[in-house]
Amino acid sequence: SYRLIQFHFHTPCEHCADRPKFSMELHLVHKNDDGETAVVGVRLDPDGPNATFQAFLETIPDSGRPGGVAALDPRDLLPEKLGYVHYPGSLTTPACNEGVLWHVLAERITVSEDQMKRFQRRYPKTARPLQQRGDRLPQRSRD
């Protein structure tokens, strides 16, 4: 059983093969009682406004400044279908070598291009360098 401990966004998207300029990804970080980490990744497309993301944008502090964010339910940032690709990986901060169970959702959510640009102005580049696939074999869920 895993508990959500935090969520954050990366730009550009970390699980988008071509990393388009206007792309983002949400990471929902979970831990279990044994200290193991699992992350759910949700890719964002600039294809229409998102009310939950807007509430988040209204309250995030400028980069490097402390502050809280709007009370929101992270489930409101999930797509309707929860099919995923699973693989063993690492956290997205250097040294990028910790054991993490990744579940990247196949379906994306949308935010408006303006919402994405607004986030990117505050936090211009928060994605790690591309990592080598190595011997990790992604597995697709049935749904």
Short mmCIF file of N, CA and C in Angstrom, two decimals:
data_model
loop_
_atom_site.label_atom_id
_atom_site.label_comp_id
_atom_site.label_asym_id
_atom_site.label_seq_id
_atom_site.Cartn_x
_atom_site.Cartn_y
_atom_site.Cartn_z
N SER A 1 0.85 -1.18 0.00
CA SER A 1 0.00 0.00 0.00
C SER A 1 0.90 1.24 0.00
N TYR A 2 0.67 2.13 -0.95
CA TYR A 2 1.47 3.33 -1.10
C TYR A 2 0.65 4.57 -0.78
N ARG A 3 1.28 5.57 -0.18
CA ARG A 3 0.63 6.85 0.14
C ARG A 3 1.26 7.96 -0.68
N LEU A 4 0.42 8.85 -1.19
CA LEU A 4 0.92 10.02 -1.91
C LEU A 4 1.63 10.92 -0.91
N ILE A 5 2.88 11.27 -1.19
CA ILE A 5 3.61 12.16 -0.28
C ILE A 5 3.84 13.55 -0.88
N GLN A 6 3.83 13.66 -2.21
CA GLN A 6 3.98 14.96 -2.85
C GLN A 6 3.76 14.82 -4.34
N PHE A 7 3.54 15.96 -4.98
CA PHE A 7 3.48 15.98 -6.44
C PHE A 7 4.19 17.21 -6.94
N HIS A 8 4.68 17.14 -8.16
CA HIS A 8 5.39 18.26 -8.77
C HIS A 8 5.32 18.12 -10.29
N PHE A 9 5.71 19.16 -10.98
CA PHE A 9 5.67 19.18 -12.43
C PHE A 9 7.08 19.35 -13.00
N HIS A 10 7.30 18.79 -14.18
CA HIS A 10 8.54 18.97 -14.90
C HIS A 10 8.24 19.55 -16.28
N THR A 11 9.13 20.41 -16.73
CA THR A 11 9.05 20.92 -18.09
C THR A 11 10.47 21.01 -18.64
N PRO A 12 10.74 20.49 -19.83
CA PRO A 12 9.79 19.80 -20.67
C PRO A 12 9.45 18.43 -20.10
N CYS A 13 8.52 17.76 -20.74
CA CYS A 13 8.06 16.43 -20.36
C CYS A 13 9.24 15.46 -20.31
N GLU A 14 9.29 14.63 -19.27
CA GLU A 14 10.39 13.67 -19.15
C GLU A 14 10.11 12.35 -19.86
N HIS A 15 8.87 12.04 -20.14
CA HIS A 15 8.52 10.79 -20.81
C HIS A 15 7.91 11.05 -22.19
N CYS A 16 8.31 12.12 -22.83
CA CYS A 16 7.90 12.42 -24.20
C CYS A 16 9.14 12.24 -25.07
N ALA A 17 9.08 11.33 -26.01
CA ALA A 17 10.27 10.95 -26.77
C ALA A 17 10.97 12.13 -27.42
N ASP A 18 10.21 13.06 -28.01
CA ASP A 18 10.85 14.16 -28.72
C ASP A 18 10.95 15.43 -27.88
N ARG A 19 10.43 15.41 -26.66
CA ARG A 19 10.48 16.56 -25.75
C ARG A 19 10.14 17.87 -26.44
N PRO A 20 8.91 18.01 -26.92
CA PRO A 20 8.56 19.28 -27.55
C PRO A 20 8.70 20.45 -26.59
N LYS A 21 8.94 21.63 -27.15
CA LYS A 21 9.15 22.83 -26.34
C LYS A 21 8.00 23.04 -25.35
N PHE A 22 6.77 22.91 -25.83
CA PHE A 22 5.63 23.10 -24.95
C PHE A 22 5.12 21.74 -24.51
N SER A 23 5.75 21.21 -23.49
CA SER A 23 5.33 19.95 -22.91
C SER A 23 5.64 19.96 -21.43
N MET A 24 4.84 19.21 -20.69
CA MET A 24 5.02 19.12 -19.25
C MET A 24 4.64 17.73 -18.78
N GLU A 25 5.05 17.42 -17.55
CA GLU A 25 4.69 16.14 -16.94
C GLU A 25 4.47 16.35 -15.46
N LEU A 26 3.44 15.71 -14.95
CA LEU A 26 3.12 15.69 -13.52
C LEU A 26 3.67 14.41 -12.93
N HIS A 27 4.33 14.50 -11.77
CA HIS A 27 4.80 13.33 -11.04
C HIS A 27 4.12 13.29 -9.68
N LEU A 28 3.42 12.19 -9.42
CA LEU A 28 2.78 11.95 -8.14
C LEU A 28 3.64 10.92 -7.41
N VAL A 29 4.35 11.36 -6.37
CA VAL A 29 5.34 10.53 -5.68
C VAL A 29 4.68 9.85 -4.48
N HIS A 30 4.84 8.52 -4.40
CA HIS A 30 4.24 7.72 -3.34
C HIS A 30 5.32 6.93 -2.60
N LYS A 31 5.05 6.62 -1.33
CA LYS A 31 5.94 5.76 -0.53
C LYS A 31 5.10 4.72 0.18
N ASN A 32 5.71 3.56 0.45
CA ASN A 32 5.03 2.56 1.27
C ASN A 32 5.72 2.46 2.63
N ASP A 33 5.22 1.59 3.50
CA ASP A 33 5.77 1.47 4.86
C ASP A 33 7.20 0.96 4.89
N ASP A 34 7.65 0.34 3.81
CA ASP A 34 9.03 -0.14 3.73
C ASP A 34 9.97 0.91 3.16
N GLY A 35 9.45 2.11 2.87
CA GLY A 35 10.27 3.19 2.32
C GLY A 35 10.48 3.11 0.82
N GLU A 36 9.79 2.20 0.14
CA GLU A 36 9.91 2.08 -1.30
C GLU A 36 9.13 3.20 -1.97
N THR A 37 9.62 3.64 -3.12
CA THR A 37 9.03 4.77 -3.83
C THR A 37 8.40 4.30 -5.13
N ALA A 38 7.21 4.82 -5.41
CA ALA A 38 6.54 4.60 -6.70
C ALA A 38 6.06 5.96 -7.19
N VAL A 39 6.23 6.21 -8.47
CA VAL A 39 5.83 7.49 -9.05
C VAL A 39 4.85 7.22 -10.19
N VAL A 40 3.76 8.00 -10.21
CA VAL A 40 2.83 7.98 -11.32
C VAL A 40 3.12 9.22 -12.15
N GLY A 41 3.41 9.03 -13.42
CA GLY A 41 3.68 10.14 -14.33
C GLY A 41 2.48 10.39 -15.21
N VAL A 42 2.10 11.66 -15.34
CA VAL A 42 0.98 12.06 -16.19
C VAL A 42 1.49 13.14 -17.14
N ARG A 43 1.41 12.86 -18.44
CA ARG A 43 1.87 13.83 -19.43
C ARG A 43 0.77 14.85 -19.71
N LEU A 44 1.18 16.10 -19.94
CA LEU A 44 0.25 17.19 -20.20
C LEU A 44 0.41 17.68 -21.63
N ASP A 45 -0.70 17.88 -22.31
CA ASP A 45 -0.69 18.43 -23.67
C ASP A 45 -1.34 19.81 -23.66
N PRO A 46 -0.80 20.77 -24.43
CA PRO A 46 -1.42 22.10 -24.51
C PRO A 46 -2.58 22.09 -25.50
N ASP A 47 -3.74 21.59 -25.03
CA ASP A 47 -4.87 21.41 -25.94
C ASP A 47 -6.20 21.85 -25.34
N GLY A 48 -6.19 22.61 -24.25
CA GLY A 48 -7.44 23.09 -23.65
C GLY A 48 -7.23 23.38 -22.18
N PRO A 49 -7.95 24.35 -21.64
CA PRO A 49 -7.75 24.75 -20.24
C PRO A 49 -8.11 23.65 -19.25
N ASN A 50 -7.47 23.72 -18.09
CA ASN A 50 -7.69 22.76 -17.02
C ASN A 50 -7.93 23.55 -15.73
N ALA A 51 -9.14 23.45 -15.17
CA ALA A 51 -9.52 24.24 -13.99
C ALA A 51 -8.65 23.92 -12.78
N THR A 52 -8.32 22.65 -12.57
CA THR A 52 -7.49 22.27 -11.42
C THR A 52 -6.09 22.84 -11.56
N PHE A 53 -5.52 22.73 -12.75
CA PHE A 53 -4.19 23.28 -12.98
C PHE A 53 -4.21 24.80 -12.84
N GLN A 54 -5.29 25.44 -13.25
CA GLN A 54 -5.43 26.89 -13.10
C GLN A 54 -5.39 27.29 -11.63
N ALA A 55 -6.11 26.55 -10.78
CA ALA A 55 -6.11 26.83 -9.33
C ALA A 55 -4.69 26.70 -8.77
N PHE A 56 -3.96 25.71 -9.25
CA PHE A 56 -2.57 25.53 -8.85
C PHE A 56 -1.73 26.72 -9.29
N LEU A 57 -1.89 27.14 -10.55
CA LEU A 57 -1.12 28.27 -11.08
C LEU A 57 -1.37 29.57 -10.32
N GLU A 58 -2.59 29.75 -9.87
CA GLU A 58 -2.96 30.99 -9.17
C GLU A 58 -2.19 31.17 -7.87
N THR A 59 -1.68 30.07 -7.30
CA THR A 59 -1.10 30.16 -5.96
C THR A 59 0.36 29.73 -5.86
N ILE A 60 0.97 29.22 -6.94
CA ILE A 60 2.36 28.78 -6.81
C ILE A 60 3.27 29.99 -6.65
N PRO A 61 4.28 29.85 -5.79
CA PRO A 61 5.22 30.96 -5.61
C PRO A 61 6.18 31.04 -6.78
N ASP A 62 6.83 32.18 -6.92
CA ASP A 62 7.88 32.31 -7.92
C ASP A 62 9.01 31.34 -7.58
N SER A 63 9.77 30.93 -8.58
CA SER A 63 10.87 30.01 -8.38
C SER A 63 11.81 30.52 -7.30
N GLY A 64 12.17 29.64 -6.38
CA GLY A 64 13.10 30.00 -5.31
C GLY A 64 12.46 30.66 -4.11
N ARG A 65 11.14 30.88 -4.14
CA ARG A 65 10.47 31.50 -3.00
C ARG A 65 9.60 30.47 -2.29
N PRO A 66 9.61 30.50 -0.95
CA PRO A 66 8.75 29.55 -0.22
C PRO A 66 7.28 29.96 -0.36
N GLY A 67 6.42 28.99 -0.18
CA GLY A 67 4.99 29.28 -0.23
C GLY A 67 4.20 28.02 -0.44
N GLY A 68 2.91 28.12 -0.20
CA GLY A 68 2.02 26.98 -0.37
C GLY A 68 1.26 27.10 -1.67
N VAL A 69 0.43 26.12 -1.92
CA VAL A 69 -0.42 26.13 -3.11
C VAL A 69 -1.86 25.90 -2.69
N ALA A 70 -2.75 26.13 -3.64
CA ALA A 70 -4.18 25.95 -3.39
C ALA A 70 -4.46 24.53 -2.93
N ALA A 71 -5.44 24.40 -2.06
CA ALA A 71 -5.89 23.07 -1.67
C ALA A 71 -6.57 22.45 -2.89
N LEU A 72 -6.06 21.32 -3.32
CA LEU A 72 -6.66 20.64 -4.46
C LEU A 72 -6.52 19.15 -4.28
N ASP A 73 -7.35 18.42 -4.98
CA ASP A 73 -7.31 16.97 -4.96
C ASP A 73 -6.51 16.52 -6.17
N PRO A 74 -5.32 15.93 -5.98
CA PRO A 74 -4.50 15.53 -7.12
C PRO A 74 -5.20 14.56 -8.07
N ARG A 75 -6.22 13.84 -7.57
CA ARG A 75 -6.96 12.94 -8.46
C ARG A 75 -7.64 13.72 -9.57
N ASP A 76 -7.88 15.02 -9.35
CA ASP A 76 -8.47 15.85 -10.39
C ASP A 76 -7.50 16.14 -11.53
N LEU A 77 -6.24 15.74 -11.36
CA LEU A 77 -5.24 15.91 -12.41
C LEU A 77 -4.94 14.60 -13.13
N LEU A 78 -5.78 13.59 -12.93
CA LEU A 78 -5.61 12.30 -13.60
C LEU A 78 -6.55 12.21 -14.80
N PRO A 79 -6.11 11.51 -15.85
CA PRO A 79 -7.01 11.30 -16.99
C PRO A 79 -8.09 10.29 -16.62
N GLU A 80 -9.07 10.17 -17.50
CA GLU A 80 -10.18 9.25 -17.26
C GLU A 80 -9.71 7.80 -17.23
N LYS A 81 -8.88 7.42 -18.19
CA LYS A 81 -8.37 6.05 -18.26
C LYS A 81 -7.00 5.99 -17.59
N LEU A 82 -6.76 4.94 -16.81
CA LEU A 82 -5.55 4.85 -16.02
C LEU A 82 -4.58 3.77 -16.49
N GLY A 83 -4.67 3.36 -17.75
CA GLY A 83 -3.69 2.42 -18.29
C GLY A 83 -2.30 3.05 -18.24
N TYR A 84 -1.27 2.23 -18.09
CA TYR A 84 0.07 2.76 -17.88
C TYR A 84 1.15 1.86 -18.46
N VAL A 85 2.35 2.41 -18.55
CA VAL A 85 3.56 1.66 -18.82
C VAL A 85 4.35 1.66 -17.52
N HIS A 86 4.82 0.50 -17.10
CA HIS A 86 5.54 0.33 -15.83
C HIS A 86 6.99 -0.07 -16.12
N TYR A 87 7.91 0.52 -15.35
CA TYR A 87 9.31 0.10 -15.45
C TYR A 87 10.04 0.51 -14.18
N PRO A 88 11.15 -0.18 -13.84
CA PRO A 88 11.98 0.23 -12.72
C PRO A 88 12.88 1.37 -13.15
N GLY A 89 12.99 2.40 -12.33
CA GLY A 89 13.81 3.55 -12.71
C GLY A 89 14.38 4.25 -11.50
N SER A 90 14.49 5.57 -11.62
CA SER A 90 15.11 6.36 -10.56
C SER A 90 14.32 7.64 -10.35
N LEU A 91 14.68 8.34 -9.28
CA LEU A 91 14.13 9.67 -9.09
C LEU A 91 14.65 10.58 -10.20
N THR A 92 14.02 11.73 -10.37
CA THR A 92 14.39 12.61 -11.48
C THR A 92 15.37 13.70 -11.07
N THR A 93 15.95 13.56 -9.90
CA THR A 93 16.98 14.50 -9.49
C THR A 93 18.31 13.74 -9.38
N PRO A 94 19.42 14.37 -9.75
CA PRO A 94 20.70 13.66 -9.72
C PRO A 94 20.95 13.10 -8.32
N ALA A 95 21.45 11.96 -8.20
CA ALA A 95 22.25 11.19 -9.11
C ALA A 95 21.44 10.24 -9.99
N CYS A 96 20.14 10.31 -9.95
CA CYS A 96 19.27 9.52 -10.82
C CYS A 96 19.54 8.02 -10.68
N ASN A 97 19.80 7.54 -9.45
CA ASN A 97 20.14 6.13 -9.28
C ASN A 97 19.33 5.41 -8.21
N GLU A 98 18.33 6.04 -7.64
CA GLU A 98 17.53 5.39 -6.62
C GLU A 98 16.50 4.47 -7.25
N GLY A 99 16.13 3.39 -6.57
CA GLY A 99 15.14 2.46 -7.08
C GLY A 99 13.73 3.03 -6.96
N VAL A 100 13.07 3.22 -8.08
CA VAL A 100 11.71 3.77 -8.11
C VAL A 100 10.88 2.93 -9.07
N LEU A 101 9.66 2.61 -8.67
CA LEU A 101 8.72 1.94 -9.57
C LEU A 101 7.96 3.02 -10.31
N TRP A 102 8.11 3.08 -11.62
CA TRP A 102 7.45 4.09 -12.44
C TRP A 102 6.20 3.52 -13.09
N HIS A 103 5.14 4.34 -13.11
CA HIS A 103 3.89 4.02 -13.81
C HIS A 103 3.52 5.28 -14.58
N VAL A 104 3.81 5.30 -15.88
CA VAL A 104 3.53 6.46 -16.72
C VAL A 104 2.21 6.20 -17.43
N LEU A 105 1.21 7.05 -17.14
CA LEU A 105 -0.10 6.84 -17.72
C LEU A 105 -0.07 7.05 -19.23
N ALA A 106 -0.78 6.18 -19.95
CA ALA A 106 -0.82 6.26 -21.41
C ALA A 106 -1.64 7.46 -21.87
N GLU A 107 -2.76 7.71 -21.20
CA GLU A 107 -3.62 8.84 -21.57
C GLU A 107 -3.07 10.12 -20.94
N ARG A 108 -3.16 11.20 -21.67
CA ARG A 108 -2.66 12.49 -21.19
C ARG A 108 -3.81 13.36 -20.70
N ILE A 109 -3.47 14.40 -19.95
CA ILE A 109 -4.46 15.42 -19.62
C ILE A 109 -4.10 16.67 -20.40
N THR A 110 -5.04 17.59 -20.49
CA THR A 110 -4.78 18.81 -21.23
C THR A 110 -4.75 20.01 -20.29
N VAL A 111 -3.95 20.96 -20.67
CA VAL A 111 -3.92 22.30 -20.10
C VAL A 111 -3.87 23.24 -21.30
N SER A 112 -4.20 24.49 -21.10
CA SER A 112 -4.11 25.41 -22.24
C SER A 112 -2.65 25.77 -22.50
N GLU A 113 -2.37 26.21 -23.71
CA GLU A 113 -1.02 26.65 -24.02
C GLU A 113 -0.62 27.82 -23.13
N ASP A 114 -1.57 28.71 -22.84
CA ASP A 114 -1.30 29.84 -21.95
C ASP A 114 -0.94 29.35 -20.54
N GLN A 115 -1.66 28.35 -20.03
CA GLN A 115 -1.36 27.81 -18.71
C GLN A 115 0.04 27.21 -18.69
N MET A 116 0.38 26.47 -19.74
CA MET A 116 1.70 25.85 -19.81
C MET A 116 2.80 26.91 -19.88
N LYS A 117 2.60 27.92 -20.70
CA LYS A 117 3.59 29.00 -20.81
C LYS A 117 3.75 29.74 -19.49
N ARG A 118 2.66 29.93 -18.79
CA ARG A 118 2.71 30.62 -17.50
C ARG A 118 3.57 29.84 -16.51
N PHE A 119 3.39 28.52 -16.46
CA PHE A 119 4.22 27.69 -15.59
C PHE A 119 5.67 27.76 -16.03
N GLN A 120 5.90 27.65 -17.34
CA GLN A 120 7.27 27.62 -17.86
C GLN A 120 8.00 28.95 -17.66
N ARG A 121 7.28 30.06 -17.60
CA ARG A 121 7.93 31.34 -17.30
C ARG A 121 8.45 31.34 -15.87
N ARG A 122 7.73 30.73 -14.95
CA ARG A 122 8.18 30.68 -13.55
C ARG A 122 9.25 29.63 -13.33
N TYR A 123 9.11 28.51 -14.00
CA TYR A 123 10.02 27.39 -13.84
C TYR A 123 10.45 26.93 -15.24
N PRO A 124 11.45 27.59 -15.84
CA PRO A 124 11.75 27.38 -17.26
C PRO A 124 12.22 25.98 -17.64
N LYS A 125 13.03 25.33 -16.85
CA LYS A 125 13.51 23.99 -17.22
C LYS A 125 13.73 23.20 -15.95
N THR A 126 12.88 22.21 -15.75
CA THR A 126 12.95 21.41 -14.53
C THR A 126 13.11 19.93 -14.82
N ALA A 127 13.36 19.56 -16.07
CA ALA A 127 13.51 18.15 -16.44
C ALA A 127 14.97 17.74 -16.37
N ARG A 128 15.18 16.50 -16.02
CA ARG A 128 16.55 15.97 -16.00
C ARG A 128 16.99 15.63 -17.42
N PRO A 129 18.28 15.41 -17.61
CA PRO A 129 18.74 14.95 -18.93
C PRO A 129 18.13 13.59 -19.24
N LEU A 130 17.98 13.28 -20.53
CA LEU A 130 17.47 11.96 -20.92
C LEU A 130 18.37 10.88 -20.35
N GLN A 131 17.76 9.80 -19.87
CA GLN A 131 18.49 8.69 -19.29
C GLN A 131 18.52 7.53 -20.29
N GLN A 132 19.58 6.75 -20.27
CA GLN A 132 19.67 5.56 -21.11
C GLN A 132 18.68 4.51 -20.64
N ARG A 133 18.08 3.81 -21.58
CA ARG A 133 17.11 2.78 -21.23
C ARG A 133 17.78 1.60 -20.54
N GLY A 134 19.00 1.29 -20.93
CA GLY A 134 19.72 0.17 -20.32
C GLY A 134 18.95 -1.13 -20.50
N ASP A 135 18.93 -1.96 -19.46
CA ASP A 135 18.25 -3.25 -19.56
C ASP A 135 16.82 -3.20 -18.98
N ARG A 136 16.31 -2.00 -18.75
CA ARG A 136 14.94 -1.88 -18.23
C ARG A 136 13.94 -2.21 -19.34
N LEU A 137 12.99 -3.05 -19.05
CA LEU A 137 11.98 -3.44 -20.02
C LEU A 137 10.62 -2.92 -19.57
N PRO A 138 10.10 -1.88 -20.22
CA PRO A 138 8.79 -1.36 -19.85
C PRO A 138 7.71 -2.42 -20.11
N GLN A 139 6.72 -2.46 -19.21
CA GLN A 139 5.58 -3.36 -19.35
C GLN A 139 4.32 -2.54 -19.37
N ARG A 140 3.41 -2.89 -20.28
CA ARG A 140 2.15 -2.17 -20.44
C ARG A 140 1.05 -2.85 -19.63
N SER A 141 0.20 -2.04 -18.97
CA SER A 141 -0.93 -2.59 -18.24
C SER A 141 -1.98 -3.08 -19.23
N ARG A 142 -2.96 -3.81 -18.75
CA ARG A 142 -4.00 -4.36 -19.62
C ARG A 142 -5.08 -3.35 -19.96
N ASP A 143 -5.24 -2.30 -19.19
CA ASP A 143 -6.30 -1.34 -19.47
C ASP A 143 -5.79 -0.09 -20.12
#
